[in-house]
Tab-separated table of C-alpha atoms and ligand atoms in Angstrom:
chain	number	residue	atom	x	y	z
A	18	MET	CA	33.233	-29.636	85.528
A	19	LYS	CA	33.262	-33.431	85.518
A	20	LYS	CA	31.435	-33.366	82.223
A	21	VAL	CA	34.003	-31.060	80.650
A	22	LEU	CA	36.795	-33.346	81.840
A	23	ALA	CA	35.078	-36.399	80.386
A	24	VAL	CA	34.628	-34.657	77.036
A	25	LEU	CA	38.270	-33.613	77.024
A	26	LEU	CA	39.327	-37.163	77.827
A	27	VAL	CA	37.283	-38.605	74.974
A	28	LEU	CA	38.687	-35.936	72.660
A	29	ALA	CA	42.252	-36.693	73.687
A	30	MET	CA	41.720	-40.415	73.238
A	31	SER	CA	40.266	-40.090	69.790
A	32	MET	CA	43.110	-37.759	68.790
A	33	MET	CA	45.590	-40.368	69.949
A	34	MET	CA	43.906	-42.923	67.732
A	35	PHE	CA	44.054	-40.660	64.693
A	36	THR	CA	47.640	-39.550	65.157
A	37	GLY	CA	48.748	-43.066	65.872
A	38	CYS	CA	50.017	-42.600	69.425
A	39	GLY	CA	50.368	-45.673	71.577
A	40	SER	CA	52.170	-48.906	70.785
A	41	LYS	CA	49.880	-50.242	68.061
A	42	LYS	CA	48.423	-47.941	65.477
A	43	GLU	CA	44.785	-48.986	65.356
A	44	ASP	CA	44.010	-47.204	62.107
A	45	GLU	CA	47.127	-48.391	60.286
A	46	LYS	CA	46.680	-50.334	57.067
A	47	VAL	CA	47.886	-53.913	57.144
A	48	TYR	CA	49.641	-54.571	53.826
A	49	LYS	CA	49.396	-57.985	52.235
A	50	ILE	CA	52.645	-59.340	50.802
A	51	GLY	CA	52.542	-62.523	48.728
A	52	ILE	CA	55.896	-64.324	48.492
A	53	ILE	CA	56.302	-66.852	45.724
A	54	GLN	CA	59.519	-68.889	45.753
A	55	LEU	CA	60.505	-71.231	42.928
A	56	MET	CA	61.434	-74.107	45.242
A	57	GLU	CA	63.191	-74.716	48.512
A	58	HIS	CA	66.968	-74.862	48.260
A	59	PRO	CA	69.422	-73.294	50.717
A	60	SER	CA	70.152	-70.156	48.735
A	61	LEU	CA	66.527	-69.282	48.026
A	62	ASP	CA	65.587	-69.989	51.660
A	63	THR	CA	68.362	-67.648	52.831
A	64	ILE	CA	67.047	-64.930	50.544
A	65	ARG	CA	63.473	-65.289	51.840
A	66	GLU	CA	64.564	-65.228	55.478
A	67	SER	CA	66.726	-62.197	54.872
A	68	ILE	CA	63.862	-60.362	53.084
A	69	ILE	CA	61.595	-60.937	56.088
A	70	GLU	CA	64.322	-59.717	58.460
A	71	GLY	CA	64.963	-56.723	56.227
A	72	LEU	CA	61.257	-55.845	56.251
A	73	GLU	CA	61.371	-55.866	60.050
A	74	ASP	CA	64.344	-53.485	59.937
A	75	GLU	CA	62.202	-51.220	57.729
A	76	GLY	CA	59.380	-51.323	60.309
A	77	TYR	CA	57.188	-53.932	58.604
A	78	VAL	CA	56.436	-56.833	60.902
A	79	ASP	CA	54.458	-59.916	59.883
A	80	GLY	CA	51.252	-60.229	61.906
A	81	ASP	CA	51.466	-56.574	62.910
A	82	ASN	CA	51.387	-54.068	60.035
A	83	ILE	CA	51.970	-56.605	57.249
A	84	GLU	CA	50.559	-60.021	56.491
A	85	ILE	CA	52.929	-62.351	54.658
A	86	LEU	CA	51.453	-65.099	52.499
A	87	TYR	CA	54.251	-67.485	51.543
A	88	GLN	CA	54.045	-70.287	48.997
A	89	ASN	CA	56.682	-72.523	47.445
A	90	GLY	CA	56.262	-73.303	43.741
A	91	GLN	CA	57.617	-76.893	43.879
A	92	ASN	CA	59.749	-76.016	40.817
A	93	ASP	CA	56.612	-76.216	38.661
A	94	MET	CA	55.341	-73.478	36.349
A	95	THR	CA	51.642	-74.417	36.631
A	96	THR	CA	51.854	-74.467	40.425
A	97	MET	CA	53.520	-71.064	40.412
A	98	LYS	CA	50.918	-69.547	38.105
A	99	ASN	CA	48.200	-70.857	40.425
A	100	ILE	CA	49.958	-69.318	43.407
A	101	ALA	CA	50.241	-65.994	41.579
A	102	GLN	CA	46.526	-66.139	40.752
A	103	THR	CA	45.721	-66.728	44.413
A	104	PHE	CA	47.795	-63.673	45.356
A	105	VAL	CA	45.938	-61.590	42.759
A	106	GLY	CA	42.610	-62.854	44.161
A	107	GLU	CA	43.773	-61.949	47.680
A	108	GLU	CA	44.463	-58.416	46.418
A	109	CYS	CA	48.048	-58.455	47.648
A	110	ASP	CA	49.652	-55.009	47.785
A	111	VAL	CA	52.883	-56.422	46.428
A	112	ILE	CA	54.049	-59.795	45.128
A	113	VAL	CA	57.612	-60.817	45.936
A	114	ALA	CA	59.109	-63.372	43.548
A	115	ILE	CA	62.239	-65.338	44.400
A	116	ALA	CA	64.137	-66.751	41.357
A	117	THR	CA	63.520	-66.220	37.641
A	118	PRO	CA	60.726	-68.714	36.855
A	119	ALA	CA	58.744	-67.476	39.895
A	120	ALA	CA	58.935	-63.885	38.676
A	121	GLN	CA	57.948	-64.942	35.153
A	122	ALA	CA	54.921	-66.795	36.555
A	123	ALA	CA	53.883	-63.764	38.638
A	124	LEU	CA	54.163	-61.403	35.680
A	125	SER	CA	52.063	-63.748	33.548
A	126	GLU	CA	49.199	-63.348	36.060
A	127	THR	CA	49.282	-59.607	36.752
A	128	THR	CA	50.510	-56.453	35.101
A	129	ASP	CA	48.855	-54.258	37.780
A	130	ILE	CA	50.028	-55.423	41.192
A	131	PRO	CA	53.652	-54.398	41.819
A	132	ILE	CA	56.084	-57.324	41.679
A	133	VAL	CA	59.434	-57.038	43.452
A	134	PHE	CA	61.785	-59.841	42.443
A	135	ALA	CA	64.789	-61.173	44.319
A	136	ALA	CA	67.990	-62.650	42.862
A	137	ILE	CA	67.153	-62.579	39.174
A	138	THR	CA	70.345	-63.153	37.224
A	139	ASP	CA	69.293	-61.403	34.016
A	140	PRO	CA	65.922	-59.610	34.331
A	141	VAL	CA	66.134	-58.186	30.797
A	142	ASP	CA	66.740	-61.517	29.034
A	143	ALA	CA	64.085	-63.113	31.253
A	144	GLY	CA	61.571	-60.626	29.827
A	145	LEU	CA	60.779	-59.054	33.210
A	146	VAL	CA	61.927	-55.472	32.622
A	147	ASP	CA	62.599	-53.232	29.614
A	148	SER	CA	65.952	-52.169	31.023
A	149	LEU	CA	67.733	-52.275	34.385
A	150	GLU	CA	67.671	-48.486	34.648
A	151	THR	CA	63.976	-48.049	33.716
A	152	PRO	CA	61.977	-51.275	34.179
A	153	GLY	CA	58.905	-49.728	32.512
A	154	GLY	CA	56.147	-51.932	33.957
A	155	ASN	CA	54.937	-53.296	37.299
A	156	VAL	CA	58.153	-55.222	37.964
A	157	THR	CA	61.491	-54.348	39.575
A	158	GLY	CA	63.865	-55.861	42.142
A	159	THR	CA	67.386	-57.128	42.747
A	160	SER	CA	69.764	-58.943	40.409
A	161	ASP	CA	72.446	-61.466	41.355
A	162	GLU	CA	74.304	-61.275	38.074
A	163	VAL	CA	77.674	-63.014	38.105
A	164	SER	CA	80.475	-63.054	35.599
A	165	ALA	CA	81.589	-66.386	34.131
A	166	GLU	CA	84.829	-64.661	33.159
A	167	MET	CA	85.628	-63.689	36.758
A	168	ILE	CA	84.911	-67.213	37.953
A	169	MET	CA	87.163	-68.634	35.231
A	170	ASN	CA	89.886	-66.194	36.288
A	171	LEU	CA	89.532	-67.576	39.809
A	172	ALA	CA	89.827	-71.094	38.351
A	173	LYS	CA	93.082	-70.032	36.687
A	174	ASP	CA	94.369	-68.587	39.960
A	175	ILE	CA	93.616	-71.885	41.703
A	176	ASP	CA	95.039	-74.166	39.012
A	177	PRO	CA	95.764	-72.857	35.499
A	178	ASP	CA	96.134	-76.335	34.067
A	179	PHE	CA	92.858	-76.716	32.134
A	180	LYS	CA	91.766	-76.501	28.509
A	181	THR	CA	88.274	-77.976	28.377
A	182	ILE	CA	85.368	-76.564	30.408
A	183	GLY	CA	82.209	-78.576	31.009
A	184	ALA	CA	78.997	-76.514	31.288
A	185	LEU	CA	76.291	-78.131	33.407
A	186	TYR	CA	72.944	-76.297	33.490
A	187	ASN	CA	69.195	-76.314	32.837
A	188	THR	CA	68.334	-74.930	29.379
A	189	GLY	CA	64.874	-73.979	30.679
A	190	GLU	CA	66.312	-71.417	33.123
A	191	ASP	CA	66.872	-68.046	31.425
A	192	ASN	CA	69.131	-67.115	34.346
A	193	SER	CA	71.524	-69.926	33.375
A	194	VAL	CA	71.368	-69.499	29.611
A	195	SER	CA	72.492	-65.890	29.946
A	196	VAL	CA	75.577	-66.725	32.072
A	197	ILE	CA	76.546	-69.617	29.773
A	198	ALA	CA	76.462	-67.205	26.815
A	199	GLY	CA	79.103	-65.204	28.698
A	200	LEU	CA	81.137	-68.353	29.331
A	201	LYS	CA	81.143	-69.240	25.629
A	202	GLU	CA	82.281	-65.746	24.677
A	203	TYR	CA	85.055	-65.913	27.229
A	204	ALA	CA	86.138	-69.378	26.076
A	205	GLU	CA	86.243	-68.383	22.449
A	206	ALA	CA	88.306	-65.287	23.139
A	207	ASN	CA	90.763	-67.193	25.342
A	208	GLY	CA	91.168	-70.476	23.483
A	209	PHE	CA	89.190	-72.786	25.768
A	210	LYS	CA	86.811	-75.480	24.603
A	211	VAL	CA	83.318	-75.704	26.148
A	212	VAL	CA	81.479	-79.025	26.355
A	213	GLU	CA	77.823	-78.573	27.272
A	214	SER	CA	75.752	-81.031	29.232
A	215	THR	CA	72.243	-79.768	29.810
A	216	VAL	CA	69.256	-80.899	31.838
A	217	THR	CA	65.579	-79.989	32.055
A	218	ASN	CA	64.978	-81.153	35.639
A	219	THR	CA	66.753	-82.485	38.728
A	220	SER	CA	66.329	-86.157	37.791
A	221	GLU	CA	68.689	-85.668	34.831
A	222	VAL	CA	71.579	-84.118	36.754
A	223	GLN	CA	73.321	-87.381	37.622
A	224	GLN	CA	73.530	-88.556	34.023
A	225	ALA	CA	74.525	-85.128	32.734
A	226	ALA	CA	77.339	-84.895	35.292
A	227	GLN	CA	78.492	-88.411	34.482
A	228	TYR	CA	78.649	-87.476	30.793
A	229	LEU	CA	81.150	-84.703	31.570
A	230	ALA	CA	83.281	-86.699	33.991
A	231	ASP	CA	85.690	-88.177	31.438
A	232	LYS	CA	85.544	-85.365	28.867
A	233	VAL	CA	86.578	-82.157	30.613
A	234	ASP	CA	89.259	-80.675	32.873
A	235	ILE	CA	86.926	-78.525	34.975
A	236	VAL	CA	83.146	-78.036	35.208
A	237	PHE	CA	81.243	-74.774	35.535
A	238	SER	CA	77.605	-74.293	36.597
A	239	PRO	CA	75.852	-70.911	36.505
A	240	ILE	CA	73.372	-69.773	39.207
A	241	ASP	CA	71.165	-72.660	38.190
A	242	ASN	CA	68.300	-73.645	40.489
A	243	THR	CA	68.172	-77.209	39.192
A	244	VAL	CA	71.882	-77.867	39.733
A	245	ALA	CA	71.796	-76.008	43.068
A	246	SER	CA	69.203	-78.445	44.346
A	247	SER	CA	71.210	-81.478	43.160
A	248	MET	CA	74.629	-80.565	44.517
A	249	ALA	CA	75.131	-83.813	46.437
A	250	VAL	CA	74.750	-85.875	43.271
A	251	ALA	CA	76.934	-83.597	41.143
A	252	THR	CA	79.785	-83.194	43.642
A	253	GLU	CA	80.008	-86.907	44.295
A	254	ILE	CA	80.637	-87.528	40.608
A	255	PHE	CA	83.057	-84.638	40.059
A	256	ASN	CA	85.035	-85.157	43.270
A	257	GLY	CA	85.234	-88.861	42.452
A	258	ALA	CA	86.586	-88.077	38.977
A	259	GLY	CA	89.048	-85.483	40.321
A	260	ILE	CA	87.390	-82.604	38.455
A	261	PRO	CA	87.237	-79.123	40.022
A	262	PHE	CA	83.601	-78.022	39.996
A	263	TYR	CA	83.218	-74.228	39.822
A	264	VAL	CA	79.797	-72.883	40.712
A	265	SER	CA	78.158	-69.462	40.937
A	266	ALA	CA	76.629	-69.112	44.392
A	267	ASP	CA	77.917	-69.296	47.958
A	268	SER	CA	75.347	-71.975	48.829
A	269	MET	CA	76.607	-74.180	46.002
A	270	VAL	CA	80.131	-73.970	47.465
A	271	LYS	CA	78.760	-74.758	50.888
A	272	ASP	CA	77.054	-77.792	49.333
A	273	GLY	CA	80.328	-79.159	47.963
A	274	GLY	CA	81.244	-77.122	44.855
A	275	LEU	CA	84.936	-76.139	44.832
A	276	ALA	CA	84.732	-72.354	44.534
A	277	THR	CA	83.046	-69.259	43.165
A	278	TYR	CA	83.343	-65.529	42.938
A	279	GLY	CA	79.905	-64.331	43.918
A	280	ILE	CA	77.583	-62.158	45.948
A	281	ASP	CA	76.276	-62.325	49.508
A	282	TYR	CA	72.616	-63.351	49.364
A	283	THR	CA	71.880	-62.052	52.852
A	284	VAL	CA	72.796	-58.577	51.651
A	285	LEU	CA	70.662	-59.102	48.535
A	286	GLY	CA	67.665	-60.067	50.680
A	287	LYS	CA	67.993	-56.858	52.736
A	288	GLU	CA	68.293	-54.789	49.566
A	289	THR	CA	65.134	-56.437	48.196
A	290	ALA	CA	63.298	-55.640	51.449
A	291	SER	CA	64.172	-51.979	51.124
A	292	MET	CA	62.705	-51.961	47.590
A	293	ILE	CA	59.521	-53.654	48.878
A	294	ALA	CA	59.243	-50.930	51.530
A	295	ASP	CA	59.659	-48.261	48.833
A	296	VAL	CA	56.826	-49.838	46.831
A	297	LEU	CA	54.539	-50.013	49.904
A	298	GLU	CA	55.249	-46.331	50.425
A	299	GLY	CA	54.038	-45.534	46.908
A	300	GLY	CA	57.123	-46.078	44.733
A	301	ASP	CA	56.421	-46.985	41.099
A	302	PRO	CA	58.322	-50.082	39.889
A	303	ALA	CA	58.341	-48.667	36.340
A	304	THR	CA	60.867	-46.029	37.368
A	305	MET	CA	62.716	-47.870	40.164
A	306	ALA	CA	66.012	-49.160	38.754
A	307	VAL	CA	66.943	-52.820	39.284
A	308	ARG	CA	69.635	-53.031	41.969
A	309	LYS	CA	72.786	-55.104	41.464
A	310	MET	CA	75.092	-56.206	44.254
A	311	SER	CA	78.533	-54.660	43.972
A	312	ASP	CA	80.240	-56.548	46.773
A	313	MET	CA	81.637	-59.806	45.357
A	314	LYS	CA	83.629	-62.346	47.353
A	315	VAL	CA	85.603	-65.537	46.781
A	316	TYR	CA	83.973	-68.615	48.352
A	317	LEU	CA	85.962	-71.825	48.693
A	318	ASN	CA	85.230	-75.314	49.987
A	319	THR	CA	88.417	-76.546	51.660
A	320	GLU	CA	87.088	-80.071	52.098
A	321	THR	CA	86.433	-80.343	48.354
A	322	ALA	CA	89.918	-78.936	47.641
A	323	LYS	CA	91.358	-81.672	49.862
A	324	ALA	CA	89.304	-84.371	48.133
A	325	LEU	CA	90.722	-83.147	44.817
A	326	ASN	CA	94.293	-82.989	46.183
A	327	LEU	CA	94.405	-79.327	45.212
A	328	GLU	CA	96.923	-77.037	46.853
A	329	ILE	CA	95.090	-73.699	47.091
A	330	PRO	CA	97.489	-70.752	46.551
A	331	ALA	CA	97.954	-68.625	49.677
A	332	ASP	CA	96.688	-65.419	48.073
A	333	VAL	CA	93.400	-67.089	47.106
A	334	LEU	CA	93.010	-68.701	50.512
A	335	GLU	CA	93.660	-65.384	52.211
A	336	LYS	CA	90.754	-63.561	50.555
A	337	ALA	CA	88.352	-66.507	50.536
A	338	THR	CA	85.334	-67.139	52.733
A	339	THR	CA	85.720	-70.850	53.414
A	340	PHE	CA	83.363	-73.756	54.003
A	341	PRO	CA	82.833	-75.869	56.025
A	342	GLU	CA	82.518	-73.007	58.533
B	402	LIG	N1	69.575	-66.288	40.275
B	402	LIG	C1	68.656	-67.365	40.241
B	402	LIG	C2	67.550	-67.025	39.269
B	402	LIG	O1	67.570	-65.996	38.657
B	402	LIG	C3	68.086	-67.662	41.599
B	402	LIG	C4	69.123	-68.002	42.608
B	402	LIG	C5	69.503	-67.238	43.655
B	402	LIG	C6	69.917	-69.165	42.672
B	402	LIG	N2	70.468	-67.850	44.367
B	402	LIG	C7	70.744	-69.030	43.798
B	402	LIG	C8	70.015	-70.304	41.897
B	402	LIG	C9	71.664	-69.994	44.139
B	402	LIG	C10	70.939	-71.264	42.263
B	402	LIG	C11	71.758	-71.127	43.373
B	402	LIG	O2	66.637	-67.789	39.109
């Protein structure tokens, strides 16, 4: 009788292991997720943190059933390609790429391992997908597309008294080039003049901003990683010259830009996490449409408005999320 009991016990225990009873599933696969982030600036950090939180919400916990390998690309293409190669060598189940150049670097190193990107302004122009609806390859993810026209309409609501728009951006970022194309179209159709001042890296931002300071009525920057990481330098010049500086991301407003009409990057991070989960569960990026964020909000820096002596109209103030918090 004892023997029968012992056999039953062993049987029951092994069944528990196979069906995954108990707190930790011993036979569960641990997925490897390689995260490659262009550089560290507040917006990209927020996205990464929110992806990791979102993965937890989906049941994927680092150190439990997933292993997250995170590396920051130091804003350098060669570094990012090396990171992507490491992830390929590690046989990651999915590579997560935050910002356009990071996704481009990842794609250059693998067309097999699924790549889920986060916050890519224009994935088609960046050469990452065939179309938003049907990406066609091993790459899909979330887009943070913004409209220069909507931001200029916000500028008009705040103070319609401008004719010349300065455009400050990095020509090497496809994400910026695409938004600036929209700005130029808008300006042409509405009788505004655009003065461009472009950079190739952060060390040029000060001079490029200075160049615009006595030539334009307002300045606009797209969702540009280089400008986003040099906000202190840019806002000091523009606030000093009394020029409203319109930007394209909440973090850039938080860092001293006057205002934007943009998306919530915490929501974008969660959305990206849900796509990563879909891929881990067997989804094919080729047929998973790129997701865009539909919920756009006005972000306004009241301290910057004060520095510029700008009276913000009540209807704008009412709908705005304001900084400092
Ligand atoms: N959209 C940018 C890209 O495609 C990345 C990005 C996300 C970003 N949030 C930002 C850039 C905020 C500047 C500021 O590369």
